[in-house]
Structure formats: structure tokens, C-alpha cells
C-alpha positions as a printed Julia matrix, in Angstrom:
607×3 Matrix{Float64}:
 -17.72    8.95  -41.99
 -17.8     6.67  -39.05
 -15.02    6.8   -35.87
 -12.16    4.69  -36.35
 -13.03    2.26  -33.51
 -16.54    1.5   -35.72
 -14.1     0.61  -38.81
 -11.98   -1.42  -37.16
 -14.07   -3.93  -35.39
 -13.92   -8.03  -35.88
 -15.58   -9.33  -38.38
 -14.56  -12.88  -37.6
 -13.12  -14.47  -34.38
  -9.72  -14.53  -36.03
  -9.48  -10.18  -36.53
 -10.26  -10.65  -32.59
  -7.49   -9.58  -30.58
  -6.59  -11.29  -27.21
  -9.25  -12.92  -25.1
  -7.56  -16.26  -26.57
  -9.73  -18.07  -23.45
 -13.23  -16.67  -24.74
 -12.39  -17.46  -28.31
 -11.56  -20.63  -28.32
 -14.77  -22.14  -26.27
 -17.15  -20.19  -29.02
 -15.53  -21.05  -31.7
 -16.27  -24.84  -30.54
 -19.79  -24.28  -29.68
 -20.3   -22.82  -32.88
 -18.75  -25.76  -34.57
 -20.6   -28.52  -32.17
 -23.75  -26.46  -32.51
 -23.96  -26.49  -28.7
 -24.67  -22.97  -28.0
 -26.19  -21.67  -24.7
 -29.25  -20.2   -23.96
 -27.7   -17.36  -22.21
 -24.19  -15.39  -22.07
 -22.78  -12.92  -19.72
 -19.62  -10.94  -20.89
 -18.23   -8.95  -18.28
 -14.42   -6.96  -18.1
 -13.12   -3.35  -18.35
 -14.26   -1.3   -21.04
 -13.48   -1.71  -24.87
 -11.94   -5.34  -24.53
 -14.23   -6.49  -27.03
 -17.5    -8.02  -25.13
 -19.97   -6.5   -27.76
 -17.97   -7.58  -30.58
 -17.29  -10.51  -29.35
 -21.55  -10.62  -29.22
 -22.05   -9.48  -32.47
 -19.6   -12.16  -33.87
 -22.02  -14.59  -32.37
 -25.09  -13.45  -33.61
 -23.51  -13.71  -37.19
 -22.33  -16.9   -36.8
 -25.63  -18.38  -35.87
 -27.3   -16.8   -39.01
 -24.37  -16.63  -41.12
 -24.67  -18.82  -44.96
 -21.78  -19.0   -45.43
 -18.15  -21.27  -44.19
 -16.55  -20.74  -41.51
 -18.87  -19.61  -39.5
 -18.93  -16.33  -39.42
 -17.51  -15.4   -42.64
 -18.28  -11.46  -42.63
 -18.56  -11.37  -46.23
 -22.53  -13.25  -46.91
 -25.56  -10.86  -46.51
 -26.45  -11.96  -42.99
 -22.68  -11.08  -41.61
 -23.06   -7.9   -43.28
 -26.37   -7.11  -41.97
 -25.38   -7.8   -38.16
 -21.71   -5.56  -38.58
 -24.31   -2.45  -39.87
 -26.97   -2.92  -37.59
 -29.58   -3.33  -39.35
 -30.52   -7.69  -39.27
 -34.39   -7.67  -38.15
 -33.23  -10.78  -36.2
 -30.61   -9.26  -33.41
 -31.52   -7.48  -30.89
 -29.32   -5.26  -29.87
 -31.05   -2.9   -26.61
 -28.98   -0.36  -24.4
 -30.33   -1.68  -20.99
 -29.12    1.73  -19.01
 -32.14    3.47  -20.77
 -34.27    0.35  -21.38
 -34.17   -0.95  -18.0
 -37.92   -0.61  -16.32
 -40.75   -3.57  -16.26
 -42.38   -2.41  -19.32
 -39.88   -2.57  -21.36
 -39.02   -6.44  -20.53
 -42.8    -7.1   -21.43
 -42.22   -5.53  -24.87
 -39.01   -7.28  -25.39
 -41.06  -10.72  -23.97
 -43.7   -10.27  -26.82
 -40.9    -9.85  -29.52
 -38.94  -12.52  -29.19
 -42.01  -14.72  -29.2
 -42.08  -14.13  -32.77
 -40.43  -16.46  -35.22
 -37.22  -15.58  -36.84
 -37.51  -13.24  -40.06
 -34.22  -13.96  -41.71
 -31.97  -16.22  -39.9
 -32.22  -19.43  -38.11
 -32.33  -17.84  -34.13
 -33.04  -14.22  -32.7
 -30.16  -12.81  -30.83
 -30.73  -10.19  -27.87
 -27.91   -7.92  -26.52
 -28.36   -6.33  -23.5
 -25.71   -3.67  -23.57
 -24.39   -2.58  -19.81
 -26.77   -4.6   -18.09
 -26.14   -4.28  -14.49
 -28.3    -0.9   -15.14
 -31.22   -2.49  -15.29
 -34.0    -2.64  -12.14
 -34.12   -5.07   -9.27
 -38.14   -5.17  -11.17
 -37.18   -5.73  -14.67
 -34.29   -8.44  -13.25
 -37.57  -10.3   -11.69
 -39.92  -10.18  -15.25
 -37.17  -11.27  -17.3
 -36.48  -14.44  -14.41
 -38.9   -16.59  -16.12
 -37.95  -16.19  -20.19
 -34.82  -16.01  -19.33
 -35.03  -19.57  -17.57
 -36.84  -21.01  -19.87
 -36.6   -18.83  -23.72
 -38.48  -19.81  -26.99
 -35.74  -22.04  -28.55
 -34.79  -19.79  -31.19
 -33.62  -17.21  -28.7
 -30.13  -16.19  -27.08
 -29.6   -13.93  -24.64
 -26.0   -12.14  -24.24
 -25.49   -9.62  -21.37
 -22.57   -6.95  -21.76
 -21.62   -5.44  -18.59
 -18.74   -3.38  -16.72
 -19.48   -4.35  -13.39
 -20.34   -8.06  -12.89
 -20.98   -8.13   -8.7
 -24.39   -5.85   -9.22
 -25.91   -8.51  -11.36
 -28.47  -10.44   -9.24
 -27.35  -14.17   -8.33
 -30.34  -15.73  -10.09
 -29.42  -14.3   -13.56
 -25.49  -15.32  -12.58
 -27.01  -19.06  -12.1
 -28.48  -19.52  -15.21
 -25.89  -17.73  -17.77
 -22.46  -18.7   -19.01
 -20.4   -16.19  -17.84
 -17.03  -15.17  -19.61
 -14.62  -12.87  -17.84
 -12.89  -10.45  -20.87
  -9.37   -9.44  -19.48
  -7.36   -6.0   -20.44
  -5.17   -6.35  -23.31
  -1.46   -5.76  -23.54
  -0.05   -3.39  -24.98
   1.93   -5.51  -27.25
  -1.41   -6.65  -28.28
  -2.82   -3.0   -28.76
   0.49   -2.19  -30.91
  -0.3    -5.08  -33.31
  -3.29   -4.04  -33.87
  -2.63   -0.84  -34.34
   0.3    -1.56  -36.6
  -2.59   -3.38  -39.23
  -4.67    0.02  -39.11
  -1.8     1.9   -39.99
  -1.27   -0.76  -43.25
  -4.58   -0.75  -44.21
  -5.02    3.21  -43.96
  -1.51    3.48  -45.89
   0.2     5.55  -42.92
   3.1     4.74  -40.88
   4.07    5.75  -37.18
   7.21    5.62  -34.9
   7.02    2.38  -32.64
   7.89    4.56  -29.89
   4.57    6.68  -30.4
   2.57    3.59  -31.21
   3.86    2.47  -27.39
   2.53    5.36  -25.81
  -0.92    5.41  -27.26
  -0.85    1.72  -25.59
   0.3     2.74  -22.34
  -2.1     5.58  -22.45
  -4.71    2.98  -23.48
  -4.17    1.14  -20.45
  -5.33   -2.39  -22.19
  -8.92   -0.91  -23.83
  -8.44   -1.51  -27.52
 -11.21    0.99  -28.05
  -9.42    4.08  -25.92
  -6.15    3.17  -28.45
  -7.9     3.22  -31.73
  -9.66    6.32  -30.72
  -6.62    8.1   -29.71
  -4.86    6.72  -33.15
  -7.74    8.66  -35.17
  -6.69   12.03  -33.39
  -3.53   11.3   -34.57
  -4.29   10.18  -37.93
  -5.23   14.13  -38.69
  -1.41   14.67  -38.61
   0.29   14.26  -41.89
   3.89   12.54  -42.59
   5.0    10.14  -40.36
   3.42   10.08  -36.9
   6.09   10.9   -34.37
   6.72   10.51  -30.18
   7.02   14.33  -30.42
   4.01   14.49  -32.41
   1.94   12.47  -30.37
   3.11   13.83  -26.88
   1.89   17.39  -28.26
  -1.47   15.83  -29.56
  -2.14   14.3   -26.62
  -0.89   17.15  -24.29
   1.8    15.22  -22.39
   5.06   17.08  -21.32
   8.36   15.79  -23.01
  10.16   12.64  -22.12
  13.4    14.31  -22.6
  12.18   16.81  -20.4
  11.15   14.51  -17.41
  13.85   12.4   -17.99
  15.94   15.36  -17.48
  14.07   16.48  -14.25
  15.25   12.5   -13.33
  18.52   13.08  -13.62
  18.79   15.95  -12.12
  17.54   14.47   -8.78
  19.87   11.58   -8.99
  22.35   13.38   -9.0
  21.61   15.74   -6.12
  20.81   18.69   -8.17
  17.66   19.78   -6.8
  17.95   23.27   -8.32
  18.43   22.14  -11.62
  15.26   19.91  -11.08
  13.17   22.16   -9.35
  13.65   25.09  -11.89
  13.28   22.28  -14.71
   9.61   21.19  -13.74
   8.96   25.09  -12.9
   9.05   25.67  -16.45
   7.07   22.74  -17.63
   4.41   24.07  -15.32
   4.68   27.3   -17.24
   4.48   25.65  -20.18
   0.9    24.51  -19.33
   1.53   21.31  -18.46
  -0.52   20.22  -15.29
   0.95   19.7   -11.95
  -0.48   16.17  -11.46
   0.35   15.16  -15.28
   4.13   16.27  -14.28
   4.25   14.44  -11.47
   2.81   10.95  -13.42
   5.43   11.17  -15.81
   8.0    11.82  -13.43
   7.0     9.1   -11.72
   7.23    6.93  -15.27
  10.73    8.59  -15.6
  11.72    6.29  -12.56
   9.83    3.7   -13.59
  11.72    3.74  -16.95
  15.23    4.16  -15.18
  14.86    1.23  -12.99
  13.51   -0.89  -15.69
  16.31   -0.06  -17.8
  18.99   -1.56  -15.58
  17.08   -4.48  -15.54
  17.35   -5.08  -19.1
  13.7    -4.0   -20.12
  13.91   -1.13  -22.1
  15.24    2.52  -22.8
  15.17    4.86  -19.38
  16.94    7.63  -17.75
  20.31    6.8   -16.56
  19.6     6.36  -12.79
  22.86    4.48  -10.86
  21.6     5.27   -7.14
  20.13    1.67   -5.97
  17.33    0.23   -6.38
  15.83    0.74   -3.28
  16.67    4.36   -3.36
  14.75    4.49   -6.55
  11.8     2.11   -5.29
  11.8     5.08   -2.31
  11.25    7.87   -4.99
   9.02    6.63   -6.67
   6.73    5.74   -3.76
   7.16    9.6    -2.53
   5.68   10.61   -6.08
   2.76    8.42   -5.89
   1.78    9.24   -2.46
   1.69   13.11   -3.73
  -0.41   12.39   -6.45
  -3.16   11.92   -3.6
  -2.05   15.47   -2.62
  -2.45   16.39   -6.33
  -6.04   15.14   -6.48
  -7.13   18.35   -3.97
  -4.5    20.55   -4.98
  -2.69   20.65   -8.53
  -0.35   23.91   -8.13
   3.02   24.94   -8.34
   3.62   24.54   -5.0
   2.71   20.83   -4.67
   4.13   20.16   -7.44
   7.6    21.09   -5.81
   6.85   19.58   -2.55
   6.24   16.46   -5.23
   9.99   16.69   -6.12
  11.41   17.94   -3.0
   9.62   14.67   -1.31
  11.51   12.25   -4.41
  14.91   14.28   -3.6
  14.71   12.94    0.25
  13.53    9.85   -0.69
  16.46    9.66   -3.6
  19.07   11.01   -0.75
  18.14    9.94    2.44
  21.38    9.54    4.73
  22.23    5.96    5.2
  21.99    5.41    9.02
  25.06    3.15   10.36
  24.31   -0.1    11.91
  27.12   -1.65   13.96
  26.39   -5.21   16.14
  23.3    -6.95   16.74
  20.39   -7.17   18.74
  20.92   -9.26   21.81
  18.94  -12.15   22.59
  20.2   -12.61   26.14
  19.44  -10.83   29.18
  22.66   -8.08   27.96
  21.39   -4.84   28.24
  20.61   -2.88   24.59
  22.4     0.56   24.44
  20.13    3.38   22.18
  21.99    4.7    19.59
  20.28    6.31   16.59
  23.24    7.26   14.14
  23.4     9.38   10.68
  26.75    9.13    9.4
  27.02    8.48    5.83
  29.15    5.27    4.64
  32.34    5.78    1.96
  29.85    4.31   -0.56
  27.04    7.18   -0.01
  25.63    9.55   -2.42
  27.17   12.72   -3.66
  26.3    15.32   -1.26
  23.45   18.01   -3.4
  24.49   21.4    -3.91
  21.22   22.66   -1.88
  18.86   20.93    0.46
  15.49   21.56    0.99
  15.29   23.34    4.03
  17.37   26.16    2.15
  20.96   26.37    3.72
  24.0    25.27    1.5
  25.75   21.75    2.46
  28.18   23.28    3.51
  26.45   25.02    6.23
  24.75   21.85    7.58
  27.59   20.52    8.34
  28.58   20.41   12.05
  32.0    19.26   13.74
  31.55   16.95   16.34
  32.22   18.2    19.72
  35.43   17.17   21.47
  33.44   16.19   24.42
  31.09   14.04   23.08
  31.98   10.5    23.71
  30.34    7.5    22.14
  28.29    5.68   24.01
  29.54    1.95   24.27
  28.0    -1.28   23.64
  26.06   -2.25   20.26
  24.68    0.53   18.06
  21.21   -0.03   16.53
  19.15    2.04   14.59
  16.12    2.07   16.61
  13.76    3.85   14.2
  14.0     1.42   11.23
  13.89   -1.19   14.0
  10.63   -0.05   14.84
   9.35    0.32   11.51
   9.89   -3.4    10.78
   7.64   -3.95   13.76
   5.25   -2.06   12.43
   5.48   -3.63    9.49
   4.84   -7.01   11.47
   1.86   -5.92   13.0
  -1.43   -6.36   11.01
  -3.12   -2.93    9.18
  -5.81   -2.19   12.18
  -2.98   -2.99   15.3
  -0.25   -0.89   13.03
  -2.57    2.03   12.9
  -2.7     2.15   16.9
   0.92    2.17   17.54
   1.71    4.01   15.34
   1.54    7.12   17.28
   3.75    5.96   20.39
   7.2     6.97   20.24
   9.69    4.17   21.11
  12.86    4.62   23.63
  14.9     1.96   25.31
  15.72    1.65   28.87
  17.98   -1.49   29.04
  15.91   -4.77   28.56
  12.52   -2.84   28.23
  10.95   -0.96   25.08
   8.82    2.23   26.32
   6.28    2.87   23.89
   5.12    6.74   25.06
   1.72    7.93   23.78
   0.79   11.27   23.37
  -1.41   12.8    25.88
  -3.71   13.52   22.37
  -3.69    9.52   22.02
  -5.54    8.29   24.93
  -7.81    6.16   21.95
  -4.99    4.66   20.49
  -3.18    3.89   23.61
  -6.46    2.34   25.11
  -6.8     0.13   21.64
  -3.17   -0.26   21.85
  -3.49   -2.36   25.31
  -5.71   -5.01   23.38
  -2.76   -5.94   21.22
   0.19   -5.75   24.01
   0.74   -9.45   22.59
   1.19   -9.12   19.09
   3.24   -6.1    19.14
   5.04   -8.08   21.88
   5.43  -11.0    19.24
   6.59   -8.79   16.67
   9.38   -6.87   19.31
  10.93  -10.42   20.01
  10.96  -11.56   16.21
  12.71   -8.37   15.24
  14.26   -6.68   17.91
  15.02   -9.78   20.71
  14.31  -10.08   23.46
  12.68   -7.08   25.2
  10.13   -6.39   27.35
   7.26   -3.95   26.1
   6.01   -1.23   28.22
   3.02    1.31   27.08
   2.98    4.86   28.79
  -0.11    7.69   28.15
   2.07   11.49   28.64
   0.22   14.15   30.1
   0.29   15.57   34.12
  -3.98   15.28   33.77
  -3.79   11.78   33.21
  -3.19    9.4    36.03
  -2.58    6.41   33.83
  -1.07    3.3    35.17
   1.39    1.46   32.56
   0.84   -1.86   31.24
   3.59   -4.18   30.34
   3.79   -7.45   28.49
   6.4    -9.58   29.63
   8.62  -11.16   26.66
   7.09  -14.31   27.15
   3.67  -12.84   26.51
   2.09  -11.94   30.04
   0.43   -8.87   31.04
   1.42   -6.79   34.22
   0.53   -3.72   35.63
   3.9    -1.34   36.61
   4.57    1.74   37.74
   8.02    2.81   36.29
   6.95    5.43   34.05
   9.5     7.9    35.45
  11.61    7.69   32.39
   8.92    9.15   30.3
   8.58   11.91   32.51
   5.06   10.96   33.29
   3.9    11.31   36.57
   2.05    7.98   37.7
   0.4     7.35   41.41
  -0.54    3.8    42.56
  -4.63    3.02   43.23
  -6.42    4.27   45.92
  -8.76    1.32   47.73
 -12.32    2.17   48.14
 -13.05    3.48   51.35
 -15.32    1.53   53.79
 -19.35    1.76   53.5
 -20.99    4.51   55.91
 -23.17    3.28   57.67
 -26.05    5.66   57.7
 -26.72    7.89   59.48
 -22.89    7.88   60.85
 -20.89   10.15   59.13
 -18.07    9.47   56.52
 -14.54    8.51   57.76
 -11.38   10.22   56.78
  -9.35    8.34   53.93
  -6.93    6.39   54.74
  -3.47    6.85   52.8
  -2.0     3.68   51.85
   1.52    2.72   52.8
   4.01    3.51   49.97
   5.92    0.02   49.13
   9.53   -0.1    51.19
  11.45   -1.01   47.22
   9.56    1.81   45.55
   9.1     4.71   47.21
   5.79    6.78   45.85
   3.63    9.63   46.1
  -0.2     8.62   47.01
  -2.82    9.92   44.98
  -5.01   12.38   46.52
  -8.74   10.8    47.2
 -11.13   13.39   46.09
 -14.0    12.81   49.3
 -16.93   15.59   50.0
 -16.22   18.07   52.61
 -16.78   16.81   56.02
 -16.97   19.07   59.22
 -14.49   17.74   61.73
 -16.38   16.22   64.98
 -16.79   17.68   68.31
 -14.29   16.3    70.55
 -15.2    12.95   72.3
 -17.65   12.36   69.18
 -15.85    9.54   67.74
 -15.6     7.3    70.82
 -19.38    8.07   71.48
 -22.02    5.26   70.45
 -23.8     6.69   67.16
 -27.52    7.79   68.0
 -30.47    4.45   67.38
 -32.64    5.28   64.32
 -35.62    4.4    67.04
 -34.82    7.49   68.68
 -35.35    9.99   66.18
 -38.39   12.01   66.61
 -38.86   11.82   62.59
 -39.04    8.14   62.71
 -41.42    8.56   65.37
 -43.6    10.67   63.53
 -43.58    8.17   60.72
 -43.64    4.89   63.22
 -46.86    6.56   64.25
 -48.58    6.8    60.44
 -47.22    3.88   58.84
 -46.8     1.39   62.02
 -47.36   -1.62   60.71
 -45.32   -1.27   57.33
 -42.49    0.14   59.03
 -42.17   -2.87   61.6
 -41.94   -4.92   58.59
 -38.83   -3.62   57.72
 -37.19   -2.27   61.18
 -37.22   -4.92   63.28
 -36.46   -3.37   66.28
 -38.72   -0.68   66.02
 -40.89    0.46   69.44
 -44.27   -0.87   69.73
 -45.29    1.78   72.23
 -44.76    5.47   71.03
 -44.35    8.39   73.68
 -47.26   10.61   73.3
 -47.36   12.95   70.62
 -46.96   16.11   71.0
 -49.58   19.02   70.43
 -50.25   22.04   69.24
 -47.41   24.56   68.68
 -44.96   21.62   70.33
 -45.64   19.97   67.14
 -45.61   22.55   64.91
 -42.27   23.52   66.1
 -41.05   19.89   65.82
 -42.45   19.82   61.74
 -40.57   22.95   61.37
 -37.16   22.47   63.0
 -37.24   18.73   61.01
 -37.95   20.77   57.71
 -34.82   22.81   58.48
């Protein structure tokens, strides 16, 4: 007994399923007789690249018409493996220098049987960067009853020079009405028959590898009767679709209860938190698909959008699901598709001016009269009817335009390109009339520095979506002194100061003070005037501690370097040198002094 996959391989081009654009140029270089040297079959898995060699290696010593006929003794030979002419060598195992020199001094012998040797190197981007060098030469120029076919997964780790001088066919995944066709003629020739719907789902779970489909049929084909979708969901170990259509439905509709305690007991069931969460995920995909006409799904009316939302939520926890599969994140899965299924509608009245009018923030929740039924429970645990709140009789609305300033800013975002959108996107927008704050967290000082580089694009991106508004980046924190850069809307950089809004606390530059001129000592810093339209705090120079002068000291002519009786003592030892760089300096010295005069002078100079 063989596996099913073994049974049911091609024994001519036309059993071949798909790969029309391989087939077709074969078949004509079998015909013409214009085969090449050399072949390189590359594609996913179990898409039929070794079949699709072994069909060639009949048809070159095949007897029989057309070529290959799979019924003459050299057909049969090739399908069982046993033709002394083909060659057929797993390179993962077989990949070192040696082994090319043994496979050099067999194909230097003549055929045995056939007309040409055939060699298959199975999942040949295993072999060595060595073996890849000894097989340069044959492989350029082989006996001339030789061909070469490589069989690989993963095409870019083959070395250029054996890409140069093969023919290189590129296998695509098959379809899954492709996979059910073929599946369909097992089932004939086996005498069984299956649902259509079950046939679909060993497709889809498949995912276009004919081999991965006929292996999963022969699981099923231990089942007797007529194979079933309930059948082959239990086989397989996937959950019900009733089940996860139900959990669909459920959330649609605003029942997150229902849902939650739903998926709760197809966890308990057995059923894996991350397999769950896929075929909730296909329950959407199934619902929205249905309204369009292609195929049987959920009934989902929320729109499509809504739907798009949940299932993006689903996918991005099955990265979550990857480190953790519990029950836990398995409800934060569904919890995250309930908000994305029921996310209030935010109310956008007006436009965005273009002119100089000043834009009024308003950031609004109120559902429209065409919203979604309100759930009986929301996430954070309180009953609807608790969340609601009566408006004040105070509050007043604000007039002018409203806009909803967050989606605003996420279509700016979504302007900006990936590396700029992942600087901003830590700043937290605000208006304040024509200008757009963007306020970075004390936390951010990287991204706001990065951000600066790109004040133009997301200045583009503001005007295209937005209007007219002038862009203004702020760093929040008290320990940061950081001076706000704005880009003007027609794309200029300048340095402000209003960063008041933000409650940031900003002081203008400091000059440099003066150079000391030694050995004089330092001046006191000079605070500069505070600007008559802006009144501002200076910032505090941080100088070294200076004692405060004698009185009279300042207007008094700082001592000559000439005159001190350490640059005497060294005027006397290096004369000559010294007057080479002190001009000025005395060519007559007073006399030194001696004994304990001078010992007294070396020791009040150390001090």
C-alpha cells in the first residue's frame, strides 16, 4: 500500500492539473525534439515540479505515441522508480563535492535503456556553495545524452551562474476549483463520493498544494458512507461552521454575551484559541462575500466597512495568538471584533477651510438615526444603559465648523510614507486656530528629533487633507528646554516660541558669553532683553562660581604676564623659546633670588 498522493500522480501531461503555462512549452519541445540541456522548476510545495520532471524523463525514453504514453515499459519504469537511466538524487543529503564527482563519472556512461539519461536534483537550493562550483563545468557543457532538471522551493538561494544557464519555469499554486476537480476523479476512480461542501474545505485547507489535498482526502477516505462537512471538520479537528457562524451573528448584532459565552464553550470543547479565532475570521470573510454574490455566509447587514474593520481586529490578534493561545486572548480576540463591528459613528458637520478662517476643534460621538443597535453589554462591563449620560444644560456648543480631528489625522498618517508615519505617530494633535500642534511626549525626544527631518512632508500631507494649516512640533516635559519648530504652509521652516498652549515651558537662547582673556577673570552673564511683543522668561546660564571682586578691581588695569614671578622663573630657563612666542617678554631679568627667598617663592607658587 502506497499514500494516496503516490497513486494519484500524472502519468501524462494531460492527468496534469494547472500549470497550463509549463505544459504547453514541454509538450512542444517534446514534439520539436528541442529539449534543453538544463531545467529549473521552482514554486510552493506539491504543485507538481517533480512530476512534471518525471513526465519528462518518460517522454524522452518513452516507445510509444504520444509521447509519454504511461502505458510502454519505459513509462512504467520511470512512474516506479526503478529506469537505470533517470536519475533521480535528493540534493539536501547529497549536496557535498564528492558527491558531484560521483554523479560526474555516472553520467559519463552511455545510456542503458533509453535514448538520454535524466538527472533530478530534488530541493536543490540545499546543495553547497562547493558542489554549485564542481557541477559549473558539466553542467555548462553535459555529455549530449544528459538533462539536468532542478526541483526547488526557494529559487533566490540558487547561485546566478546555474540561473544563467537553465530554463527556468515558475510552478504557481493551484485553485481550489482546480484541487476539487481533481479530487472529484479520485473519488470516481476509488468508487466513493463526498459532499462538495467538504471537498471545498480540504481545498481551502490545501491552500493550492495538490499534494497537502490528496493527503488530507486519504484521512478521510478511512470514513465510510458518504464523506460529509461534519465529517470532515471532526477529522480534521476544525470547530463547526454553524458554530462560528453563530459566534458572527451574535456580534453583529450587538450581543457580545451571547458571543463571548459561545466561543467559551468551543474553547472547552478543545478547540484551540488561535484555530477559533481563524475561522471566525473566515465567518466574516464568508458574510461579506455573501452579499456580494459569491457564496453561502453568515447573514451580516452592518456595512462593509464595519465588517472590513472586524475582520482586521481578528487578524491583528492572531499575532497575539502566536505568543499566547488562551482563553483570555481569545476573548480580547472577540471583544476587539465587537468594537471594531460597533464603533460609534463620529458626526462630521462643514468642511475644512482653505482660507485664512480660523478651524474650531470639535471631536464629536453622537450616533446618526442610521447607527447600529445599541449591545446589551459593553466591554468595559456596565449596562448601556448606564453609559449613558445627559448632556449638561450648561454646555454650549462651540460654533463654527465641526471636524473630527482624529480621523483627520489618521488620513495624514496614512499620507505619510511607513518610516515618517512611524515618527509621528506618537505626537498628539490639537488645534489652535490656523496652526496644528503636534505635542510629543517627554518619552519621545527620538521621534520628535526624527520627526523635525520630515516637517515638510507631514506639512504636505496637513494641506492635502486638512487645508490650510500651519504645523507646529512641541517636545512636553519641564526638563526639556526644547525650542519648537514650525513649517509654514507653504513649506518653510521657522523656529517659534509659542508653546504655551501645550503647557510646555520654553525659554529663548542664551548667546555665548565673551572669551576671557586669560589670566582676567570671567565676566558675569549678561541677560538678554526679553522682546517688547512677547514677553519671556530668560533661561538661567549655568557659569562656574566666581568670587565677586574687591572693590575698585574692575576699573583697575589687569596685571602684565611679564610681571609674574612664575614667568620669570621660566623666562630665566627657557629664554630663548619663550621670546619666540611672547613677544614682549623682558630681556633683562631682576636677579634671582636665593636661598630660602627662593624656596619660599617655589612654595607659595605651588600653593
Amino acid at each position: 500500500m502506497s499514500a494516496l498522493y503516490r497513486q494519484a500522480r500524472p502519468t501524462t501531461f494531460d492527468e496534469m492539473v494547472g500549470q497550463e503555462h509549463v505544459k504547453e512549452v514541454l509538450l512542444n519541445a517534446i514534439r520539436m525534439g528541442r529539449l534543453a540541456q538544463a531545467y529549473l522548476f521552482s514554486g510552493p510545495r506539491g504543485v507538481g515540479k517533480t512530476s512534471s520532471a518525471r513526465l519528462i524523463a518518460q517522454a524522452v525514453n518513452c516507445a510509444g505515441q504520444p509521447k509519454p504514453c504511461g502505458v510502454c515499459p519505459g513509462c512504467r519504469l520511470v512512474r516506479e522508480g526503478n529506469h537505470p537511466d533517470v536519475l533521480e538524487i535528493d540534493a539536501a543529503s547529497n549536496n557535498s563535492v564528492e558527491d558531484v564527482r560521483e554523479l560526474r563519472e555516472r553520467i559519463l556512461l552511455a545510456p542503458l535503456l533509453g535514448l538520454r539519461k535524466v538527472v533530478i536534483l530534488d530541493e536543490a537550493h540545499m546543495m553547497s556553495k562547493s558542489a554549485f562550483n564542481a557541477l559549473l563545468k558539466t553542467l555548462e557543457e553535459p555529455p549530449e545524452h544528459v538533462i539536468f532538471i532542478f526541483a526547488t522551493t526557494e529559487p533566490e538561494r540558487m547561485p546566478p551562474t546555474i540561473l544563467s544557464r537553465t530554463q527556468h519555469f515558475r510552478f504557481r499554486r493551484l485553485s481550489e476549483a482546480e484541487i476539487v476537480q481533481k479530487l472529484g476523479r479520485i473519488l470516481q476512480t476509488v468508487g466513493r463520493e463526498a459532499e462538495p461542501a467538504a471537498l471545498q474545505l480540504v481545498a481551502r485547507m490545501a491552500d493550492g498544494a495538490m499534494r497537502d489535498a490528496e493527503s488530507l482526502l486519504d484521512r478521510l477516505l478511512t470514513l465510510e458512507g458518504t464523506i460529509t462537512l461534519a465529517q470532515t471538520e471532526n477529522a480534521l479537528g476544525l470547530p463547526p461552521r454553524e458554530a462560528l457562524w453563530a459566534v458572527a451573528e451574535a456580534l453583529e448584532r450587538g450581543q457580545i454575551r451571547q458571543a463571548l459565552s459561545d466561543a467559551h464553550n468551543l474553547y472547552t470543547q478543545g478547540f484551540a484559541a488561535r484555530t477559533l479565532a481563524q475561522g471566525l475570521l473566515e465567518a466574516f470573510r464568508a458574510g461579506l462575500y455573501a452579499r456580494m454574490g459569491l457564496g453561502t455566509g453568515p447573514r451580516l447587514d452592518l456595512p462593509e466597512d464595519r465588517l472590513v474593520a472586524a475582520m482586521t481586529a481578528l487578524d491583528e490578534s492572531l499575532e497575539r495568538l502566536l505568543k499566547r493561545s488562551d482563553a483570555l486572548t481569545l476573548e480580547l480576540a472577540v471583544l476587539a471584533a465587537f468594537q471594531a463591528l460597533h464603533r460609534p459613528t463620529p458626526v462630521v458637520t462643514g468642511t475644512l477651510p482653505t482660507s485664512p478662517q480660523p478651524v474650531t476643534q470639535v471631536i464629536t460621538a453622537t450616533a446618526q438615526a442610521g447607527k447600529p443597535p445599541v449591545p446589551d453589554f459593553n466591554p468595559v462591563g456596565r449596562p448601556a444603559q448606564e453609559a449613558k449620560r445627559e448632556p449638561s444644560a450648561h454646555s454650549q456648543p462651540e460654533p463654527g465648523p465641526q471636524v473630527d480631528l482624529t480621523q483627520a489625522w489618521r488620513n495624514v498618517l496614512g499620507a505619510l510614507k511607513i518610516n515618517q508615519r512611524a515618527f509621528f505617530r506618537e505626537a498628539a494633535p490639537h488645534l489652535e486656530g490656523q496652526k496644528l500642534v503636534l505635542v510629543f511626549p517627554e518619552r519621545a525626544s527620538f521621534h520628535y528629533q526624527s520627526a523635525q527631518k520630515s516637517l515638510e512632508a507631514v506639512q504636505a500631507a496637513v494641506r492635502e487633507v486638512m487645508g490650510d494649516l500651519q504645523v507646529s512640533l512641541v517636545l512636553q516635559g519641564e526638563k526639556k528646554k526644547v525650542e519648537p519648530r514650525t513649517v509654514t504652509p507653504s513649506g518653510g521652516v521657522e523656529s517659534g516660541l509659542n508653546g504655551s498652549s501645550a503647557g510646555i515651558q520654553v525659554h529663548p537662547s542664551t548667546p555665548p558669553p565673551p572669551p576671557i582673556p586669560w589670566p582676567a577673570r570671567a565676566p558675569e552673564p549678561v541677560e538678554p532683553e526679553p522682546s517688547q511683543s512677547e514677553p519671556m522668561e530668560a533661561a538661567p546660564v549655568e557659569a562656574e562660581s566666581v568670587e565677586p571682586l574687591p572693590p575698585g578691581a574692575a576699573d583697575q588695569e589687569p596685571p602684565s604676564l611679564t610681571d609674574d614671578p612664575r614667568f620669570q622663573k621660566l623666562l630665566r630657563t627657557f629664554g630663548g623659546r619663550i621670546r619666540k612666542v611672547v613677544w614682549d617678554a623682558p630681556k633683562t631679568l631682576a636677579p634671582e633670588a636665593s636661598g630660602e627667598e627662593a624656596l619660599q617663592s617655589d612654595e607659595g607658587s605651588d600653593e
